[in-house]
Short mmCIF file of C-alpha atoms in Angstrom, two decimals:
data_model
loop_
_atom_site.label_atom_id
_atom_site.label_comp_id
_atom_site.label_asym_id
_atom_site.label_seq_id
_atom_site.Cartn_x
_atom_site.Cartn_y
_atom_site.Cartn_z
CA UNK Y 1152 22.05 -20.56 72.86
CA UNK Y 1153 21.29 -22.56 76.36
CA UNK Y 1154 22.93 -25.32 75.13
CA UNK Y 1155 25.99 -23.02 73.94
CA UNK Y 1156 26.67 -21.40 76.92
CA UNK Y 1157 26.49 -24.48 78.69
CA UNK Y 1158 29.42 -25.46 76.68
CA UNK Y 1159 31.49 -22.45 77.65
CA UNK Y 1160 30.32 -22.55 80.78
CA UNK Y 1161 31.66 -26.16 81.33
CA UNK Y 1162 34.64 -25.10 79.12
CA UNK Y 1163 35.75 -22.08 80.99
CA UNK Y 1164 35.51 -23.69 84.24
CA UNK Y 1165 33.57 -20.76 85.10
CA UNK Y 1166 30.32 -22.25 86.96
CA UNK Y 1167 30.78 -22.91 90.69
CA UNK Y 1168 34.14 -24.23 91.74
CA UNK Y 1169 34.52 -27.80 92.86
CA UNK Y 1170 35.36 -28.15 96.42
CA UNK Y 1171 38.66 -29.58 97.72
CA UNK Y 1172 39.05 -33.03 97.31
CA UNK Y 1173 41.96 -32.60 99.90
CA UNK Y 1174 42.58 -31.06 103.13
CA UNK Y 1175 45.64 -28.77 102.80
CA UNK Y 1176 47.40 -30.40 104.98
CA UNK Y 1177 46.62 -34.60 103.27
CA UNK Y 1178 47.87 -32.53 99.79
CA UNK Y 1179 51.40 -31.40 101.41
CA UNK Y 1180 51.98 -34.88 102.62
CA UNK Y 1181 51.13 -36.35 98.85
CA UNK Y 1182 53.23 -33.38 97.10
CA UNK Y 1183 56.14 -34.28 99.51
CA UNK Y 1184 56.29 -38.49 98.88
CA UNK Y 1185 56.29 -37.72 95.21
CA UNK Y 1186 58.75 -35.10 95.35
CA UNK Y 1187 60.67 -37.85 97.45
CA UNK Y 1188 60.16 -40.53 94.67
CA UNK Y 1189 60.11 -38.75 91.47
CA UNK Y 1190 63.05 -35.94 92.45
CA UNK Y 1191 66.15 -37.92 93.32
CA UNK Y 1192 65.87 -40.87 90.78
CA UNK Y 1193 65.03 -38.03 87.29
CA UNK Y 1194 67.57 -34.97 89.30
CA UNK Y 1195 70.30 -38.16 89.09
CA UNK Y 1196 69.42 -39.48 85.18
CA UNK Y 1197 69.53 -36.27 84.07
CA UNK Y 1198 73.46 -35.49 86.14
CA UNK Y 1199 74.46 -38.95 84.32
CA UNK Y 1200 72.79 -37.30 81.03
CA UNK Y 1201 74.41 -34.11 81.42
CA UNK Y 1202 77.62 -36.04 82.36
CA UNK Y 1203 77.80 -38.10 79.29
CA UNK Y 1204 76.97 -35.06 76.83
CA UNK Y 1205 79.80 -32.19 78.02
CA UNK Y 1206 82.24 -34.87 79.16
CA UNK Y 1207 83.91 -34.27 75.33
CA UNK Y 1208 85.07 -30.78 76.91
CA UNK Y 1209 86.98 -32.65 79.96
CA UNK Y 1210 88.71 -35.13 77.47
CA UNK Y 1211 90.18 -31.88 75.30
CA UNK Y 1212 92.06 -31.32 78.09
CA UNK Y 1213 93.22 -35.07 78.61
CA UNK Y 1214 94.97 -35.73 75.04
CA UNK Y 1215 91.95 -36.95 73.34
CA UNK Y 1216 92.68 -34.85 69.94
CA UNK Y 1217 96.10 -35.91 70.17
CA UNK Y 1218 95.50 -39.62 70.20
CA UNK Y 1219 92.58 -39.92 67.63
CA UNK Y 1220 91.93 -37.25 66.07
CA UNK Y 1221 95.90 -36.84 64.80
CA UNK Y 1222 96.18 -33.63 66.89
CA UNK Y 1223 92.82 -31.73 65.64
CA UNK Y 1224 95.33 -28.58 64.81
CA UNK Y 1225 92.29 -26.63 63.32
CA UNK Y 1226 89.92 -27.80 66.32
CA UNK Y 1227 87.27 -28.74 63.39
CA UNK Y 1228 87.49 -32.69 63.89
CA UNK Y 1229 86.59 -31.91 67.58
CA UNK Y 1230 83.83 -29.55 66.55
CA UNK Y 1231 82.48 -31.96 64.55
CA UNK Y 1232 81.88 -34.77 67.01
CA UNK Y 1233 80.20 -31.71 69.29
CA UNK Y 1234 78.08 -31.11 67.20
CA UNK Y 1235 77.28 -34.73 65.37
CA UNK Y 1236 75.14 -35.71 68.82
CA UNK Y 1237 73.07 -32.71 68.74
CA UNK Y 1238 71.86 -34.02 64.85
CA UNK Y 1239 70.35 -37.05 66.30
CA UNK Y 1240 69.21 -34.88 69.30
CA UNK Y 1241 67.53 -33.20 67.06
CA UNK Y 1242 66.33 -35.65 64.85
CA UNK Y 1243 64.41 -37.77 67.40
CA UNK Y 1244 63.23 -35.31 69.87
CA UNK Y 1245 59.71 -34.93 68.59
CA UNK Y 1246 59.11 -38.41 67.98
CA UNK Y 1247 60.62 -39.92 70.84
CA UNK Y 1248 58.23 -37.78 73.41
CA UNK Y 1249 54.69 -38.17 71.39
CA UNK Y 1250 55.65 -42.84 71.30
CA UNK Y 1251 56.42 -41.66 75.12
CA UNK Y 1252 52.88 -41.57 75.99
CA UNK Y 1253 52.23 -45.03 74.64
CA UNK Y 1254 54.72 -46.68 77.26
CA UNK Y 1255 54.76 -46.43 80.85
CA UNK Y 1256 57.29 -43.89 82.10
CA UNK Y 1257 59.61 -46.28 84.39
CA UNK Y 1258 60.18 -48.54 80.98
CA UNK Y 1259 60.34 -45.74 79.06
CA UNK Y 1260 62.89 -43.64 81.43
CA UNK Y 1261 65.27 -46.54 81.83
CA UNK Y 1262 65.60 -47.54 78.66
CA UNK Y 1263 66.89 -44.61 77.62
CA UNK Y 1264 69.78 -44.55 80.29
CA UNK Y 1265 70.39 -48.03 80.07
CA UNK Y 1266 71.09 -47.34 75.87
CA UNK Y 1267 72.53 -44.02 76.39
CA UNK Y 1268 75.02 -45.06 79.04
CA UNK Y 1269 75.86 -47.87 77.26
CA UNK Y 1270 76.50 -45.03 74.21
CA UNK Y 1271 79.19 -43.34 76.55
CA UNK Y 1272 80.89 -46.22 78.31
CA UNK Y 1273 81.67 -47.41 74.44
CA UNK Y 1274 83.24 -43.76 73.84
CA UNK Y 1275 86.17 -45.13 76.07
CA UNK Y 1276 86.94 -47.66 73.38
CA UNK Y 1277 87.18 -45.30 70.54
CA UNK Y 1278 90.75 -45.58 67.94
CA UNK Y 1279 89.43 -42.72 65.68
CA UNK Y 1280 87.46 -39.95 64.80
CA UNK Y 1281 84.56 -42.66 63.19
CA UNK Y 1282 84.70 -44.43 66.22
CA UNK Y 1283 83.62 -41.51 68.28
CA UNK Y 1284 81.27 -40.24 65.71
CA UNK Y 1285 79.23 -43.05 66.31
CA UNK Y 1286 79.00 -43.40 70.18
CA UNK Y 1287 78.11 -39.26 69.84
CA UNK Y 1288 74.75 -40.62 67.73
CA UNK Y 1289 74.15 -42.88 70.35
CA UNK Y 1290 74.47 -40.67 72.75
CA UNK Y 1291 71.96 -38.20 70.76
CA UNK Y 1292 69.47 -40.80 69.60
CA UNK Y 1293 69.01 -41.79 73.23
CA UNK Y 1294 68.78 -38.90 75.39
CA UNK Y 1295 65.98 -37.32 72.91
CA UNK Y 1296 63.83 -39.65 74.60
CA UNK Y 1297 64.79 -38.30 77.95
CA UNK Y 1298 64.95 -34.86 78.15
CA UNK Y 1299 61.88 -34.17 76.33
CA UNK Y 1300 60.10 -36.69 77.93
CA UNK Y 1301 60.57 -34.87 81.89
CA UNK Y 1302 58.51 -31.78 81.69
CA UNK Y 1303 55.43 -33.70 80.28
CA UNK Y 1304 56.45 -36.57 82.91
CA UNK Y 1305 55.97 -33.93 86.00
CA UNK Y 1306 53.38 -32.18 84.45
CA UNK Y 1307 51.09 -35.72 85.50
CA UNK Y 1308 52.24 -35.17 89.15
CA UNK Y 1309 52.58 -31.55 89.46
CA UNK Y 1310 50.05 -27.79 89.63
CA UNK Y 1311 51.09 -25.04 87.69
CA UNK Y 1312 52.50 -23.53 91.28
CA UNK Y 1313 54.77 -26.13 92.12
CA UNK Y 1314 55.93 -27.23 88.24
CA UNK Y 1315 58.62 -24.29 87.77
CA UNK Y 1316 60.19 -25.15 91.48
CA UNK Y 1317 60.32 -29.03 90.43
CA UNK Y 1318 61.90 -27.74 87.10
CA UNK Y 1319 64.10 -26.16 88.49
CA UNK Y 1320 65.79 -28.48 90.09
CA UNK Y 1321 65.69 -30.95 87.46
CA UNK Y 1322 67.81 -28.49 85.14
CA UNK Y 1323 69.73 -27.25 87.74
CA UNK Y 1324 71.36 -30.89 88.35
CA UNK Y 1325 73.22 -29.50 84.07
CA UNK Y 1326 74.57 -27.11 85.86
CA UNK Y 1327 75.29 -29.59 88.95
CA UNK Y 1328 76.74 -31.71 86.00
CA UNK Y 1329 78.94 -29.14 84.71
CA UNK Y 1330 80.84 -28.88 88.24
CA UNK Y 1331 80.53 -32.00 89.43
CA UNK Y 1332 82.18 -32.85 85.82
CA UNK Y 1333 85.14 -30.55 86.59
CA UNK Y 1334 85.99 -32.60 89.89
CA UNK Y 1335 86.00 -35.54 87.79
CA UNK Y 1336 88.03 -34.43 85.26
CA UNK Y 1337 90.36 -32.93 87.75
CA UNK Y 1338 90.87 -36.15 89.94
CA UNK Y 1339 91.10 -38.21 87.55
CA UNK Y 1340 93.90 -35.78 86.08
CA UNK Y 1341 96.10 -36.30 89.87
CA UNK Y 1342 95.62 -39.89 89.68
CA UNK Y 1343 97.61 -40.27 86.73
CA UNK Y 1344 96.15 -43.47 84.87
CA UNK Y 1345 98.79 -45.49 82.59
CA UNK Y 1346 101.97 -43.74 81.66
CA UNK Y 1347 102.40 -40.16 81.79
CA UNK Y 1348 100.74 -38.01 78.63
CA UNK Y 1349 103.58 -37.56 75.97
CA UNK Y 1350 101.06 -36.10 73.75
CA UNK Y 1351 101.11 -32.29 73.13
CA UNK Y 1352 98.09 -30.87 75.15
CA UNK Y 1353 97.60 -33.49 76.69
CA UNK Y 1354 97.44 -33.58 80.46
CA UNK Y 1355 97.94 -36.20 83.44
CA UNK Y 1356 98.32 -39.62 82.53
CA UNK Y 1357 98.31 -40.85 78.94
CA UNK Y 1358 94.80 -41.87 77.86
CA UNK Y 1359 93.03 -40.33 81.16
CA UNK Y 1360 90.05 -39.64 78.78
CA UNK Y 1361 89.13 -43.10 78.23
CA UNK Y 1362 88.88 -43.55 81.96
CA UNK Y 1363 86.48 -39.88 82.61
CA UNK Y 1364 83.81 -41.92 79.70
CA UNK Y 1365 84.00 -45.00 81.48
CA UNK Y 1366 83.41 -42.93 85.02
CA UNK Y 1367 80.57 -41.05 83.57
CA UNK Y 1368 78.91 -43.73 81.77
CA UNK Y 1369 78.52 -46.65 83.63
CA UNK Y 1370 76.42 -44.94 85.94
CA UNK Y 1371 74.49 -44.61 83.55
CA UNK Y 1372 73.33 -47.84 83.00
CA UNK Y 1373 73.04 -48.63 86.71
CA UNK Y 1374 70.89 -45.88 87.28
CA UNK Y 1375 68.82 -47.06 84.77
CA UNK Y 1376 68.54 -50.98 86.14
CA UNK Y 1377 66.98 -48.72 89.69
CA UNK Y 1378 64.88 -46.20 87.45
CA UNK Y 1379 62.88 -49.49 85.91
CA UNK Y 1380 61.75 -50.03 89.78
CA UNK Y 1381 61.76 -46.81 91.35
CA UNK Y 1382 60.00 -44.32 88.97
CA UNK Y 1383 56.21 -44.30 89.44
CA UNK Y 1384 54.45 -44.75 86.26
CA UNK Y 1385 50.69 -42.55 85.55
CA UNK Y 1386 48.80 -40.85 88.33
CA UNK Y 1387 45.78 -43.75 87.86
CA UNK Y 1388 47.68 -46.85 86.75
CA UNK Y 1389 50.97 -46.83 89.08
CA UNK Y 1390 51.39 -48.63 92.35
CA UNK Y 1391 52.89 -46.50 94.59
CA UNK Y 1392 49.72 -44.42 95.63
CA UNK Y 1393 46.81 -45.75 98.00
CA UNK Y 1394 43.42 -45.59 96.62
CA UNK Y 1395 43.18 -42.02 98.58
CA UNK Y 1396 45.81 -40.57 97.09
CA UNK Y 1397 45.33 -41.35 93.33
CA UNK Y 1398 41.95 -40.07 93.43
CA UNK Y 1399 43.94 -36.59 95.30
CA UNK Y 1400 46.56 -36.92 92.42
CA UNK Y 1401 43.92 -36.87 89.81
CA UNK Y 1402 41.92 -34.45 91.09
CA UNK Y 1403 45.51 -31.73 90.75
CA UNK Y 1404 46.20 -33.21 87.72
CA UNK Y 1405 43.32 -31.72 86.07
CA UNK Y 1406 43.23 -28.30 87.84
CA UNK Y 1407 43.13 -25.86 85.45
CA UNK Y 1408 43.29 -28.07 82.64
CA UNK Y 1409 42.30 -31.93 82.07
CA UNK Y 1410 44.77 -34.81 82.17
CA UNK Y 1411 44.68 -37.63 79.96
CA UNK Y 1412 43.38 -41.18 81.01
CA UNK Y 1413 45.93 -43.72 79.75
CA UNK Y 1414 48.25 -43.92 76.72
CA UNK Y 1415 46.54 -41.53 74.70
CA UNK Y 1416 48.06 -39.29 71.55
CA UNK Y 1417 45.14 -36.34 70.65
CA UNK Y 1418 46.32 -35.76 66.74
CA UNK Y 1419 44.16 -32.45 66.67
CA UNK Y 1420 46.65 -31.16 69.80
CA UNK Y 1421 49.82 -32.48 67.54
CA UNK Y 1422 48.76 -30.42 65.09
CA UNK Y 1423 47.76 -27.37 67.20
CA UNK Y 1424 51.36 -27.38 68.30
CA UNK Y 1425 53.07 -27.66 65.15
CA UNK Y 1426 50.62 -24.71 63.70
CA UNK Y 1427 51.25 -22.48 67.17
CA UNK Y 1428 53.34 -19.34 66.39
CA UNK Y 1429 54.56 -19.34 70.31
CA UNK Y 1430 56.03 -22.57 70.09
CA UNK Y 1431 58.67 -21.21 67.01
CA UNK Y 1432 59.14 -17.56 69.04
CA UNK Y 1433 60.19 -20.35 72.18
CA UNK Y 1434 62.62 -22.00 69.20
CA UNK Y 1435 64.10 -18.93 68.75
CA UNK Y 1436 64.59 -18.23 72.40
CA UNK Y 1437 66.17 -21.88 73.06
CA UNK Y 1438 68.48 -21.82 69.84
CA UNK Y 1439 69.73 -19.02 71.22
CA UNK Y 1440 70.20 -20.56 75.06
CA UNK Y 1441 71.71 -23.42 74.05
CA UNK Y 1442 74.21 -21.41 71.66
CA UNK Y 1443 75.44 -20.58 74.83
CA UNK Y 1444 74.80 -23.87 76.64
CA UNK Y 1445 76.83 -25.42 74.00
CA UNK Y 1446 79.39 -23.18 74.12
CA UNK Y 1447 79.44 -23.15 77.64
CA UNK Y 1448 79.59 -27.16 78.05
CA UNK Y 1449 82.17 -27.89 75.30
CA UNK Y 1450 84.20 -25.02 75.69
CA UNK Y 1451 84.52 -23.46 79.34
CA UNK Y 1452 87.32 -25.69 80.57
CA UNK Y 1453 89.57 -24.37 77.03
CA UNK Y 1454 88.18 -20.88 77.53
CA UNK Y 1455 89.41 -20.92 81.31
CA UNK Y 1456 92.66 -21.81 79.98
CA UNK Y 1457 93.31 -18.70 77.99
CA UNK Y 1458 92.64 -16.71 81.08
CA UNK Y 1459 96.05 -18.45 82.03
CA UNK Y 1460 95.47 -21.36 83.92
CA UNK Y 1461 96.83 -24.53 83.69
CA UNK Y 1462 94.89 -27.37 82.61
CA UNK Y 1463 94.06 -29.01 86.11
CA UNK Y 1464 93.48 -25.69 86.86
CA UNK Y 1465 91.07 -24.53 84.41
CA UNK Y 1466 88.96 -28.07 84.57
CA UNK Y 1467 88.71 -26.93 88.65
CA UNK Y 1468 87.37 -23.74 88.33
CA UNK Y 1469 84.83 -24.27 86.31
CA UNK Y 1470 83.41 -25.85 89.35
CA UNK Y 1471 82.29 -22.61 91.29
CA UNK Y 1472 80.47 -21.34 88.35
CA UNK Y 1473 78.20 -24.07 88.12
CA UNK Y 1474 77.31 -24.05 91.49
CA UNK Y 1475 75.90 -20.73 91.60
CA UNK Y 1476 74.55 -20.94 88.28
CA UNK Y 1477 72.06 -24.29 90.19
CA UNK Y 1478 71.31 -21.68 93.26
CA UNK Y 1479 70.73 -19.11 90.88
CA UNK Y 1480 68.30 -20.98 89.16
CA UNK Y 1481 66.20 -22.51 92.19
CA UNK Y 1482 66.05 -19.12 93.28
CA UNK Y 1483 64.20 -17.75 89.74
CA UNK Y 1484 62.66 -21.25 89.91
CA UNK Y 1485 60.73 -20.35 92.85
CA UNK Y 1486 59.98 -16.59 92.65
CA UNK Y 1487 58.48 -18.06 89.31
CA UNK Y 1488 56.35 -20.15 91.42
CA UNK Y 1489 55.31 -17.78 94.20
CA UNK Y 1490 54.66 -14.93 91.84
CA UNK Y 1491 52.84 -16.99 88.60
CA UNK Y 1492 55.07 -15.60 86.64
CA UNK Y 1493 58.21 -16.49 84.29
CA UNK Y 1494 58.20 -14.33 80.71
CA UNK Y 1495 60.04 -11.44 82.94
CA UNK Y 1496 62.36 -13.78 85.12
CA UNK Y 1497 63.62 -15.26 81.25
CA UNK Y 1498 63.92 -11.98 80.04
CA UNK Y 1499 66.32 -10.93 82.95
CA UNK Y 1500 68.54 -14.24 82.43
CA UNK Y 1501 68.86 -13.76 78.81
CA UNK Y 1502 70.26 -10.49 79.63
CA UNK Y 1503 72.27 -11.26 82.23
CA UNK Y 1504 74.06 -14.07 79.77
CA UNK Y 1505 74.28 -11.63 77.39
CA UNK Y 1506 76.17 -8.95 79.80
CA UNK Y 1507 78.50 -11.84 80.80
CA UNK Y 1508 79.81 -12.23 77.01
CA UNK Y 1509 79.98 -8.75 76.40
CA UNK Y 1510 82.04 -8.67 80.16
CA UNK Y 1511 84.37 -10.96 77.87
CA UNK Y 1512 84.49 -9.29 75.24
CA UNK Y 1513 85.43 -6.23 75.78
CA UNK Y 1514 87.80 -7.24 78.72
CA UNK Y 1515 90.73 -9.14 76.62
CA UNK Y 1516 92.96 -9.27 79.43
CA UNK Y 1517 91.75 -8.68 83.03
CA UNK Y 1518 91.40 -12.68 84.16
CA UNK Y 1519 89.55 -11.38 87.67
CA UNK Y 1520 86.84 -9.36 85.46
CA UNK Y 1521 86.88 -12.18 82.26
CA UNK Y 1522 85.69 -14.73 85.49
CA UNK Y 1523 83.11 -13.15 86.82
CA UNK Y 1524 81.70 -13.09 82.94
CA UNK Y 1525 82.14 -16.46 83.18
CA UNK Y 1526 79.21 -16.57 86.43
CA UNK Y 1527 77.36 -14.19 84.51
CA UNK Y 1528 77.53 -16.30 81.65
CA UNK Y 1529 76.14 -20.33 83.48
CA UNK Y 1530 73.62 -17.91 85.76
CA UNK Y 1531 71.58 -16.13 83.42
CA UNK Y 1532 71.68 -19.55 80.57
CA UNK Y 1533 71.02 -22.19 83.24
CA UNK Y 1534 67.93 -20.16 84.69
CA UNK Y 1535 66.27 -18.74 81.90
CA UNK Y 1536 66.54 -22.93 80.21
CA UNK Y 1537 65.32 -24.92 83.00
CA UNK Y 1538 62.35 -21.22 83.65
CA UNK Y 1539 61.32 -22.34 79.46
CA UNK Y 1540 61.02 -24.73 80.15
CA UNK Y 1541 58.30 -25.03 82.78
CA UNK Y 1542 57.52 -22.67 81.12
CA UNK Y 1543 55.45 -24.21 78.18
CA UNK Y 1544 55.09 -27.37 80.17
CA UNK Y 1545 52.02 -25.76 80.90
CA UNK Y 1546 50.84 -22.96 78.58
CA UNK Y 1547 50.70 -25.67 76.07
CA UNK Y 1548 46.75 -26.35 78.00
CA UNK Y 1549 47.13 -30.42 76.72
CA UNK Y 1550 49.23 -33.47 77.61
CA UNK Y 1551 49.60 -34.78 73.61
CA UNK Y 1552 50.41 -30.92 72.67
CA UNK Y 1553 53.07 -30.60 75.14
CA UNK Y 1554 54.25 -34.17 74.11
CA UNK Y 1555 54.85 -32.44 70.52
CA UNK Y 1556 55.67 -28.71 71.56
CA UNK Y 1557 58.26 -29.47 74.12
CA UNK Y 1558 60.37 -31.39 72.07
CA UNK Y 1559 59.66 -29.24 68.60
CA UNK Y 1560 61.02 -26.22 70.15
CA UNK Y 1561 63.79 -28.01 72.32
CA UNK Y 1562 64.38 -29.02 68.72
CA UNK Y 1563 64.40 -26.06 66.90
CA UNK Y 1564 66.28 -24.61 70.06
CA UNK Y 1565 69.04 -27.73 69.82
CA UNK Y 1566 70.18 -26.15 66.26
CA UNK Y 1567 72.09 -23.06 68.45
CA UNK Y 1568 73.68 -26.31 70.14
CA UNK Y 1569 75.08 -27.29 66.86
CA UNK Y 1570 76.07 -23.74 65.88
CA UNK Y 1571 77.84 -23.22 69.84
CA UNK Y 1572 79.84 -26.18 69.44
CA UNK Y 1573 80.82 -24.76 65.92
CA UNK Y 1574 82.26 -21.41 67.67
CA UNK Y 1575 85.40 -22.11 69.07
CA UNK Y 1576 88.12 -23.67 67.02
CA UNK Y 1577 91.70 -23.54 67.78
CA UNK Y 1578 92.37 -21.22 65.62
CA UNK Y 1579 89.95 -18.45 66.64
CA UNK Y 1580 91.75 -18.95 70.41
CA UNK Y 1581 92.95 -17.01 72.35
CA UNK Y 1582 89.91 -14.13 71.87
CA UNK Y 1583 86.98 -17.06 70.44
CA UNK Y 1584 85.57 -13.09 69.36
CA UNK Y 1585 83.16 -14.20 67.01
CA UNK Y 1586 81.83 -16.75 69.29
CA UNK Y 1587 81.41 -14.86 71.99
CA UNK Y 1588 79.63 -12.12 69.75
CA UNK Y 1589 77.31 -14.32 68.32
CA UNK Y 1590 76.68 -15.79 71.54
CA UNK Y 1591 76.08 -12.57 73.00
CA UNK Y 1592 73.64 -11.47 70.25
CA UNK Y 1593 71.79 -14.71 70.43
CA UNK Y 1594 71.13 -13.83 74.05
CA UNK Y 1595 70.49 -10.53 73.32
CA UNK Y 1596 67.50 -11.51 71.15
CA UNK Y 1597 66.45 -14.51 73.08
CA UNK Y 1598 65.66 -11.38 76.26
CA UNK Y 1599 63.08 -9.69 73.57
CA UNK Y 1600 61.14 -12.47 72.46
CA UNK Y 1601 60.87 -13.21 76.26
CA UNK Y 1602 59.20 -10.21 76.38
CA UNK Y 1603 57.04 -10.58 72.92
CA UNK Y 1604 55.67 -13.68 74.57
CA UNK Y 1605 54.79 -12.09 77.97
CA UNK Y 1606 52.90 -9.75 76.57
CA UNK Y 1607 51.30 -11.90 74.12
CA UNK Y 1608 50.02 -14.09 77.34
CA UNK Y 1609 49.47 -11.31 79.31
CA UNK Y 1610 46.82 -9.99 76.56
CA UNK Y 1611 45.62 -13.04 75.72
CA UNK Y 1612 44.58 -13.72 79.48
CA UNK Y 1613 43.27 -10.44 79.90
CA UNK Y 1614 41.24 -11.06 76.39
CA UNK Y 1615 39.71 -14.01 77.68
CA UNK Y 1616 38.32 -12.68 81.19
CA UNK Y 1617 36.64 -9.17 79.43
CA UNK Y 1618 34.91 -12.35 77.25
CA UNK Y 1619 34.46 -14.89 79.80
CA UNK Y 1620 35.25 -13.41 83.42
CA UNK Y 1621 37.37 -14.35 85.74
CA UNK Y 1622 37.77 -18.83 86.37
CA UNK Y 1623 38.68 -20.37 89.76
CA UNK Y 1624 42.24 -21.25 88.20
CA UNK Y 1625 41.86 -24.51 91.23
CA UNK Y 1626 39.03 -25.54 88.32
CA UNK Y 1627 39.19 -28.58 85.94
CA UNK Y 1628 39.08 -26.77 82.10
CA UNK Y 1629 38.07 -29.29 79.49
CA UNK Y 1630 40.95 -29.07 76.98
CA UNK Y 1631 40.43 -31.58 75.40
CA UNK Y 1632 39.63 -30.42 72.26
CA UNK Y 1633 41.09 -26.50 72.16
CA UNK Y 1634 43.77 -27.32 74.58
CA UNK Y 1635 44.93 -23.98 75.51
CA UNK Y 1636 42.64 -22.50 73.22
CA UNK Y 1637 39.62 -23.18 75.84
CA UNK Y 1638 37.71 -20.22 77.36
CA UNK Y 1639 39.09 -21.59 80.74
CA UNK Y 1640 41.81 -22.00 80.30
CA UNK Y 1641 44.64 -18.75 81.74
CA UNK Y 1642 48.80 -19.04 80.34
CA UNK Y 1643 51.32 -17.56 83.29
CA UNK Y 1644 52.83 -15.22 82.08
#
């Protein structure tokens, strides 16, 4: 009995909390050093990834369908070109993220960036539907190894009170990419490369979209090479830390959980992730959000064009909603870190996006109200996605469970991206009632399910505290066997 109690005390962290290893000033200096080294390179990588993923929407207004899709009068070929990226992205996410634990992060991230940069650049040479599809499939394969691996990578260096804001900064660059992509597309159209476009529906110079793909693809290749030399590897092996900094970083990584040492994968935790009902509920939330995100990425310029603006102005008017979304996301992420609660913020963001889609549905003739709705859609969608990733990055408990659970709920969610890229055929314009109504309903469902998860985490924390007492949240917790089910582990509700 005494041995069992000692085991529970060790797992729960209910014994005497360890004295802090570092002074607050030492820790602040270390966090600042980590921020300055990790955040710029990972955020720029995501900027490139998202530009390369979403530039198809801008290319649509630069004559791509007319030049290589035979005009695509129904919009179905373009929809499939947008969707096929997600097929390879979904299939490769879980195996790629689990495998990423077996390689130095700098090698892994560099390889994925160079890979998707090459695929995006080669899209500029596409001469028919098949060539475009091949480049999009390759893009999905390589990006699948990057996006879900970043929350896992951040958890090596940041504590539960720091992770949300850093994930907000990182995912905020998806919104920055939307704004930046609109500016690049607008600039390319104004420069007018080549002869004036002669195809119906195109604008600017002939084959402007090819220049767009080159401008947005080549930087990813160059940044991938830089990543190989700049991005730190795991805390226990990176040369980026001094011995003292390494000691502090390893202690930080075991606060409220227990970090793995070296390139290991816990098969039991992989199975635990596959059978965790919360991962599937998170997948449904992510499904609705990604349906909205894919709609925004591929069709926002087209949707704004239905407000009565020209192609070039529609490209430019995509910038402010994305910029506001990035600001809202970072502010909400700071709030969730400060108060250690994420569920209700995610729910509120989902409902904000749903309200935006509802306005677009019921106000068909007022361009000002509809443009305001676009701000609601982008701010709600980007905020909810950024915070839900940070939510699961802590609440899955162990590295191996995170390496499986995060890409798993993301893979389920990316099914929403496939749906979202099919919801806006040209034949439904200019109202796009089916697309707006579907996405509005899915956002509302996500808001309800976020509340369900919030209540379940609160209940589980209360049950453990009633049984084992309130632990020191900064004390190490042995999660090597039970992951998030360890008696001393506490969820962020």
